[in-house]
Short mmCIF file of C-alpha atoms and ligand atoms in Angstrom, two decimals:
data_model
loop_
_atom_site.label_atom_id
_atom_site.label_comp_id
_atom_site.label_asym_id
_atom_site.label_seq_id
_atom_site.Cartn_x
_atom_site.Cartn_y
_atom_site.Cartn_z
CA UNK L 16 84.01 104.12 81.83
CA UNK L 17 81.66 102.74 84.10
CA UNK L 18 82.47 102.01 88.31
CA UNK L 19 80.65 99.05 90.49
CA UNK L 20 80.73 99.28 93.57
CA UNK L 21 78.88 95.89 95.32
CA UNK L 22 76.51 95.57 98.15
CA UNK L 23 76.93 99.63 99.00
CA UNK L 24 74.71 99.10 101.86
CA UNK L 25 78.09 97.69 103.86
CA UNK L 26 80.09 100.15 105.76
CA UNK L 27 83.45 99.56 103.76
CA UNK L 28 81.41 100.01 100.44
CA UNK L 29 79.50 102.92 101.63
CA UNK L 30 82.52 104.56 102.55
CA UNK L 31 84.31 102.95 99.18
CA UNK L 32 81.66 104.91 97.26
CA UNK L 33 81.77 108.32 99.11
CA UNK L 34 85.19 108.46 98.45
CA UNK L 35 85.22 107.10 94.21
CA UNK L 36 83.19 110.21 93.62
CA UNK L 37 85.97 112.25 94.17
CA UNK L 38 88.42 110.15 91.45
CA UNK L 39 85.23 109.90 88.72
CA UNK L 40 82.25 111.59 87.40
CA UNK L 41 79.21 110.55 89.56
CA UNK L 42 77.41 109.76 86.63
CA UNK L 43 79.97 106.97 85.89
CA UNK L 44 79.23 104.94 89.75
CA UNK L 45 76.73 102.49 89.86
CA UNK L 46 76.12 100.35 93.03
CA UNK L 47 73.98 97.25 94.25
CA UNK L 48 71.92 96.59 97.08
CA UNK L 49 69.65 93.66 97.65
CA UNK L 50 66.46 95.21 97.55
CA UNK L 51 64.37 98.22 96.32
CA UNK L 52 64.12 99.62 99.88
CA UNK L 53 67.68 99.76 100.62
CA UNK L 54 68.16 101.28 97.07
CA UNK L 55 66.44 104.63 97.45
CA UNK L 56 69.44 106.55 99.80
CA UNK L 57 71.51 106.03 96.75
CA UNK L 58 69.41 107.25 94.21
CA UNK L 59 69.08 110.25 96.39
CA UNK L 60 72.87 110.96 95.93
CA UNK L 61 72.32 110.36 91.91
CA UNK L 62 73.70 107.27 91.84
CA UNK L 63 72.41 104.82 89.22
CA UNK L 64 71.27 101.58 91.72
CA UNK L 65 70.60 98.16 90.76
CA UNK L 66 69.60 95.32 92.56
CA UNK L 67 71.64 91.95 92.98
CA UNK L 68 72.28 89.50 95.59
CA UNK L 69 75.23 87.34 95.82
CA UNK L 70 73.05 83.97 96.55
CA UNK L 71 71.10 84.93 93.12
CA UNK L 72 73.60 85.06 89.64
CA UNK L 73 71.43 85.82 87.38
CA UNK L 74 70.77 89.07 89.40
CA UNK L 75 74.43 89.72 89.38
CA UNK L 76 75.11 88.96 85.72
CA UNK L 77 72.16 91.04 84.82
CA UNK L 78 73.61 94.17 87.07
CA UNK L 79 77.25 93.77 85.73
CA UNK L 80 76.42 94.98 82.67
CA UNK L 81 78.33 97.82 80.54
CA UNK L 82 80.52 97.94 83.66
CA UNK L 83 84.55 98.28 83.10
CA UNK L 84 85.86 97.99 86.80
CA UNK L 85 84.11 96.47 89.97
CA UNK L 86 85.03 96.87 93.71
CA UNK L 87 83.74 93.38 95.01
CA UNK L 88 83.38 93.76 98.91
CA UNK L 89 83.18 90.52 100.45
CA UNK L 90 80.41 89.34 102.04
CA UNK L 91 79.63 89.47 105.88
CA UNK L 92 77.63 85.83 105.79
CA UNK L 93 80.45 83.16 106.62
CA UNK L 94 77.93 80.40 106.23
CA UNK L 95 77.44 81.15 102.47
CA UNK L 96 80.25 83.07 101.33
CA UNK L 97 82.07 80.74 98.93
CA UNK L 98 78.99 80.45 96.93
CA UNK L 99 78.08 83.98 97.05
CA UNK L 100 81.26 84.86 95.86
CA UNK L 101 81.62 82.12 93.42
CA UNK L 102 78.16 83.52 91.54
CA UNK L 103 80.01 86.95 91.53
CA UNK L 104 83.38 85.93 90.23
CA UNK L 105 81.14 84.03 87.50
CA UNK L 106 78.76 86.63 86.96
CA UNK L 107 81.69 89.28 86.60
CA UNK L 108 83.32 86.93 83.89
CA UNK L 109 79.95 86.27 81.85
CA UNK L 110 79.14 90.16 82.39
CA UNK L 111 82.55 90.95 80.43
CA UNK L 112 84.11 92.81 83.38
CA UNK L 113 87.26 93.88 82.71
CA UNK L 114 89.10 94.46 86.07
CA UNK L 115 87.66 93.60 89.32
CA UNK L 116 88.97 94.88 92.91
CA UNK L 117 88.94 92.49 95.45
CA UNK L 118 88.59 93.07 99.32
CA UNK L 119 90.37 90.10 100.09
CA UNK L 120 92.77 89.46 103.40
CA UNK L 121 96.40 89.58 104.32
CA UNK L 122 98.57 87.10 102.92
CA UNK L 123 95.40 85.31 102.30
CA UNK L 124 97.19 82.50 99.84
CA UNK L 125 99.41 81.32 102.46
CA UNK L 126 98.02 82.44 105.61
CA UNK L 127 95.92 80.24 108.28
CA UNK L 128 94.19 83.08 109.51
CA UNK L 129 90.85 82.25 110.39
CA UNK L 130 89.10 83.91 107.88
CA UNK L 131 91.50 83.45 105.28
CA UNK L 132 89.94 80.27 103.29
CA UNK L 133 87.23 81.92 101.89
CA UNK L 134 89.62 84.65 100.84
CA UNK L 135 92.12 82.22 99.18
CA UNK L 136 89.26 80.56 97.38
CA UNK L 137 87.88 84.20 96.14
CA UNK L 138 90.84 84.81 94.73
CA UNK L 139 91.81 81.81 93.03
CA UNK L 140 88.84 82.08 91.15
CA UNK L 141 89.88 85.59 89.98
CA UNK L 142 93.18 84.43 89.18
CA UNK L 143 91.63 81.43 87.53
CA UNK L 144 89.08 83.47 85.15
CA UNK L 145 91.37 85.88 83.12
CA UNK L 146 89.91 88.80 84.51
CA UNK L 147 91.93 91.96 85.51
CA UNK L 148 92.62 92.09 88.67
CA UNK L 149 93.66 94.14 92.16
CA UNK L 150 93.45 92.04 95.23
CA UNK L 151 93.00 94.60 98.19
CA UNK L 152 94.32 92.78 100.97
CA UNK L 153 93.23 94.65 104.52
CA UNK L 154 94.91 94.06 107.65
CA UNK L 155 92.25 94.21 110.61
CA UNK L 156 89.95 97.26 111.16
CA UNK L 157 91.18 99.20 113.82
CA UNK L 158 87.50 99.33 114.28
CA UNK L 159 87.27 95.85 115.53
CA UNK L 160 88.88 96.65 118.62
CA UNK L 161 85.87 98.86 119.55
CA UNK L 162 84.35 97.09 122.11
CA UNK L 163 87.67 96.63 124.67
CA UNK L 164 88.39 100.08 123.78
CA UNK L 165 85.15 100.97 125.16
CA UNK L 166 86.05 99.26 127.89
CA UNK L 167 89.15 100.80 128.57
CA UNK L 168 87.56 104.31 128.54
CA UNK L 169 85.29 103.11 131.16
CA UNK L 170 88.76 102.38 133.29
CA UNK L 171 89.03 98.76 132.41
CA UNK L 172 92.71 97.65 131.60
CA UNK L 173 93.38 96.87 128.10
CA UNK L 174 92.90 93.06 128.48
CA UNK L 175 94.42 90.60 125.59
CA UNK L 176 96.05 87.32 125.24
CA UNK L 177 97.89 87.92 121.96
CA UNK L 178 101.02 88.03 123.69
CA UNK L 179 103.60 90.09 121.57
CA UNK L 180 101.83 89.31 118.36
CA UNK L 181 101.51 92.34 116.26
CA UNK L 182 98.72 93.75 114.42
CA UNK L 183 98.91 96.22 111.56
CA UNK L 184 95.45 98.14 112.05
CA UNK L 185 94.54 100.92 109.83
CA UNK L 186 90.68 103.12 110.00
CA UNK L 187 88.13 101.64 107.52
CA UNK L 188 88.04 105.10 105.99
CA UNK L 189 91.49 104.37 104.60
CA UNK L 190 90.80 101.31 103.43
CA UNK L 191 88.05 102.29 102.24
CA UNK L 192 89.63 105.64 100.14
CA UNK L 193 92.47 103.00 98.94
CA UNK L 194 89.38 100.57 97.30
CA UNK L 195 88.00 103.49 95.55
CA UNK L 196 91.65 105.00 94.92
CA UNK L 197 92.67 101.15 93.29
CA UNK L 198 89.47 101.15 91.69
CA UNK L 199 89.49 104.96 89.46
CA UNK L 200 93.43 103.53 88.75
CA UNK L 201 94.67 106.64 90.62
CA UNK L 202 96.56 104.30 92.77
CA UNK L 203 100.53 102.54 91.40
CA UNK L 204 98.98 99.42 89.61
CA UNK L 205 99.78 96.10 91.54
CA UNK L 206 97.85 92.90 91.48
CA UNK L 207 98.44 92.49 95.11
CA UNK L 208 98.25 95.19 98.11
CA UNK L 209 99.23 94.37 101.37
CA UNK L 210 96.66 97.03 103.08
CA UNK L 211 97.61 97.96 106.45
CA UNK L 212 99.64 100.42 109.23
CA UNK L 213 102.73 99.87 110.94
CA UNK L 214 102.71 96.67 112.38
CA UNK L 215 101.97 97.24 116.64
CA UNK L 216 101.30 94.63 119.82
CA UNK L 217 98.41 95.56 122.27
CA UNK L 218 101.07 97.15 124.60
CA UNK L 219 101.99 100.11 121.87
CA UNK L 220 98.01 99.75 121.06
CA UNK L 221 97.70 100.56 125.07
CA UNK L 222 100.22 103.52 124.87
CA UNK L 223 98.46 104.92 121.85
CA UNK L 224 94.69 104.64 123.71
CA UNK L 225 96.93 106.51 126.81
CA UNK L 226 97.99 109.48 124.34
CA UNK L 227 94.50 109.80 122.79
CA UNK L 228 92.57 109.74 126.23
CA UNK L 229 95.68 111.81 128.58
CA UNK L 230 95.63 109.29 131.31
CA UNK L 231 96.75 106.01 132.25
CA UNK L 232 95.78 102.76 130.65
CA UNK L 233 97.04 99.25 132.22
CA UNK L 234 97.55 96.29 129.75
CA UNK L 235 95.96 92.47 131.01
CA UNK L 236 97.96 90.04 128.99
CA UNK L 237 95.98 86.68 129.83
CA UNK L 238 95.86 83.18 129.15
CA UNK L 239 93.00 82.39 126.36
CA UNK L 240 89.98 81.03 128.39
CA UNK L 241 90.84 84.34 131.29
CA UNK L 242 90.17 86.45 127.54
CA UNK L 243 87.06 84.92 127.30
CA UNK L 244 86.04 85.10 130.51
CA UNK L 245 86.82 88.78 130.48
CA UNK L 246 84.82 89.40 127.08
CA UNK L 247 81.82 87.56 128.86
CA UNK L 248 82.03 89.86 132.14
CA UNK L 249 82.21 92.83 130.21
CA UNK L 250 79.02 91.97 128.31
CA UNK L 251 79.82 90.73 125.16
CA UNK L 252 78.04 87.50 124.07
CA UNK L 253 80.03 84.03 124.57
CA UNK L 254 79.60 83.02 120.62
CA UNK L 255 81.49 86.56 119.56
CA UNK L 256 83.91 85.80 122.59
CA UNK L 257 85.03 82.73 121.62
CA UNK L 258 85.30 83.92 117.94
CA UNK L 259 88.09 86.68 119.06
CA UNK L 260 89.57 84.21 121.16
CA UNK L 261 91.03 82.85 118.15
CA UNK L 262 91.69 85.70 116.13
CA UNK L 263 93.94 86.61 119.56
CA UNK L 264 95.79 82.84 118.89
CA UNK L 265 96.14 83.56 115.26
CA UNK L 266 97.58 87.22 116.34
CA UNK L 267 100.21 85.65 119.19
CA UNK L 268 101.15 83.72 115.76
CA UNK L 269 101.93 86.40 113.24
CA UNK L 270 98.94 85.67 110.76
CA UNK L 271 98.10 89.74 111.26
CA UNK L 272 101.58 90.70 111.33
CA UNK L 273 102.26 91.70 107.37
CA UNK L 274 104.13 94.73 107.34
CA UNK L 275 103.71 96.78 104.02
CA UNK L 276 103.88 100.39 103.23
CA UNK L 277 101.16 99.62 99.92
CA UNK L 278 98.34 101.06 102.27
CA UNK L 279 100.67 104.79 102.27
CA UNK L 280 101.84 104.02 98.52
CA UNK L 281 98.00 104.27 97.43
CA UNK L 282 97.06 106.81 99.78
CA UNK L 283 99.69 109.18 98.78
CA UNK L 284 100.20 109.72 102.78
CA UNK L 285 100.84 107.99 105.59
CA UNK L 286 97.51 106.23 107.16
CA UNK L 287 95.43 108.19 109.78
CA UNK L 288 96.57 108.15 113.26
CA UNK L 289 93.98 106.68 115.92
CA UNK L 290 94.04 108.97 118.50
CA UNK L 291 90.95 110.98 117.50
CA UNK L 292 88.75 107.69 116.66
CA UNK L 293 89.89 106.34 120.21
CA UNK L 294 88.49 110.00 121.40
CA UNK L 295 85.47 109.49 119.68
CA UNK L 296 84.26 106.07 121.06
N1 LIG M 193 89.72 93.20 107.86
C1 LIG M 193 88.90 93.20 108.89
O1 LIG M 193 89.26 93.55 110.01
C2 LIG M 193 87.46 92.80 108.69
C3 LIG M 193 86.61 92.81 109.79
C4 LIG M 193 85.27 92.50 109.58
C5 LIG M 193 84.83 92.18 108.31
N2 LIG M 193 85.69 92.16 107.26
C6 LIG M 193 85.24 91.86 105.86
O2 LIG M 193 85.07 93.10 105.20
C7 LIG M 193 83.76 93.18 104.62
C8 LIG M 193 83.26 94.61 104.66
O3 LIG M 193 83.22 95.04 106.00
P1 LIG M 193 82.02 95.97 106.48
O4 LIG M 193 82.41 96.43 107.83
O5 LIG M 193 81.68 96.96 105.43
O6 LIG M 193 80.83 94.90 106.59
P2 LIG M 193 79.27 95.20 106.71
O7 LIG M 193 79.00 96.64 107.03
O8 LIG M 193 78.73 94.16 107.62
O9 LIG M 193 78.73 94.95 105.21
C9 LIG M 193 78.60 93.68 104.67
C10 LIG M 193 77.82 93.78 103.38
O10 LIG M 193 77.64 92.45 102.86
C11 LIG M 193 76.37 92.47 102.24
N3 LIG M 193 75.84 91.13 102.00
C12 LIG M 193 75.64 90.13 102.88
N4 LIG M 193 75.05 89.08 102.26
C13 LIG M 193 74.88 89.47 100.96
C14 LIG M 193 74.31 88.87 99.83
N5 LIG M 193 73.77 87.63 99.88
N6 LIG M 193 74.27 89.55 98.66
C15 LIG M 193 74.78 90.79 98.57
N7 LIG M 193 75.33 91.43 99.61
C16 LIG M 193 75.38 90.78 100.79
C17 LIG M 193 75.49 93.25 103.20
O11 LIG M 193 74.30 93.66 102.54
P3 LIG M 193 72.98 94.10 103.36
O12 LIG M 193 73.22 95.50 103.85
O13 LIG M 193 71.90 94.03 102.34
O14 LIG M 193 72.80 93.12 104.49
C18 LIG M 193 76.42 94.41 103.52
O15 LIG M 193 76.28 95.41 102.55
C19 LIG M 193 82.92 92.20 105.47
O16 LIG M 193 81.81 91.78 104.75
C20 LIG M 193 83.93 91.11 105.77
O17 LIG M 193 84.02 90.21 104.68
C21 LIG M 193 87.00 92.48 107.42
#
């Protein structure tokens, strides 16, 4: 039986991968990278490497070969993602994959999340192409809170405009060890997985941060353009601002609030707490 794991390069995968050698032989995990460069770290952990980029198919079709089960991380380019994942939904087909993991996002059929389109077109296609499949559906990275986090260490009050909306944030290590866990089939089998922790607002997020650190940390709930504002004074450039501006509207609106206990079902346990990754910012 033969593993893919896509584009290992990417902090999910890399992770994904670290953690599939513990389910399977390493002998059995291949990866891709886009270049020859990038391959070499890989190689040095005796993984068989091949090259394939998502913009080129016949690079994918050619590297999908003799492989049984594929963890397809989605891309990081918005501006070409359909396509890129279009060549490797084809590719897997005409490659004769037979089961394909998908990092996809929550609810992402019905949900108006912002970044959900190119996640409900992913996985139509997989639906749509016979193939096997497990759509790993993660909540947000607890990760992407790094930056006011950082903030609030430096004594800043945890500043949001969410309102109540609730998040359910798990560490990219677990989602990363329930990819590789879906992918060796050590995991129950489902063709969806709602990925994520219990479901909490930026006032229990600000309670948690006040556990981790052993001091007091003030919540900010503000109007929209006063979160922007804030991102901008604390340094973060306006374009990225304005982007988490609306992930805050599509919080305040529930898109992030999917409550599931598949993300402890796969694990085996419940997910990590944050305290020691809020410690460790
Ligand atoms: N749920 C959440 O909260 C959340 C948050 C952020 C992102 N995401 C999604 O989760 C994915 C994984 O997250 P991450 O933190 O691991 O992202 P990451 O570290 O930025 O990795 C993204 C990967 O995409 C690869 N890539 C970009 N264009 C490609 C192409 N044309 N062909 C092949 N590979 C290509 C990159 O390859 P190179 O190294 O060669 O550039 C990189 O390996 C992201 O890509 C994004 O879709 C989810």
């Amino acid at each position: 039986m033969k593993y893919l794991v896509t584009s290992a390069t990417g902090d999910l995968a890399g992770r994904a991968v670290k953690h599939l050698k513990n389910f399977v032989p390493v002998s059995d995990i291949v990866v891709t990278v886009r270049s020859e460069e990038k391959a070499k770290a890989f190689r040095d952990q005796g993984l068989e490497v091949r090259i394939a980029d998502f913009l080129d198919k016949p690079s994918l079709v050619e590297a999908f070969q003799g492989i049984n089960r594929v963890l397809f991380v989605s891309s990081n380019d918005l501006a070409t993602r359909k396509q890129q994942h279009q060549n490797v939904v084809e590719a897997l087909k005409e490659a004769g994959v037979e089961y394909v993991v998908y990092m996809s996002a929550p609810n992402a059929q019905n949900s108006t999340l912002v970044v959900a389109p190119d996640h409900k077109f992913t996985e139509q296609l997989i639906m749509e192409s016979g193939m096997d499949y497990g759509f790993a559906r993660n909540n947000w990275y607890l990760e992407n809170e790094v930056f006011m986090l950082k903030a609030v260490k430096n004594g800043a009050p945890l500043t949001y405009s969410a309102g109540d909306g609730r998040v359910c944030y798990a560490l990219k290590e677990d989602y990363a060890e329930a990819a590789a866990r879906i992918l060796a089939g050590v995991a129950p089998k489902q063709s969806i997985y709602e990925l994520g922790g219990e479901p909490i607002t930026y006032e229990q997020l600000a309670q948690i941060a006040e556990r981790a650190l052993g001091r007091e940390v003030k919540t900010n709930p503000v109007s929209d353009e006063e979160f922007v504002n804030t991102l901008v004074e604390l340094g973060l450039p306006k374009e990225a601002a304005q982007f988490s501006v609306i992930v805050q509207k599509d919080i305040r609106n529930g898109l992030l609030d999917v409550p599931s206990d598949d993300l402890e079902k796969v694990l085996g346990r419940k997910p990590a707490p944050f305290d020691e990754f809020i410690r460790s910012i």
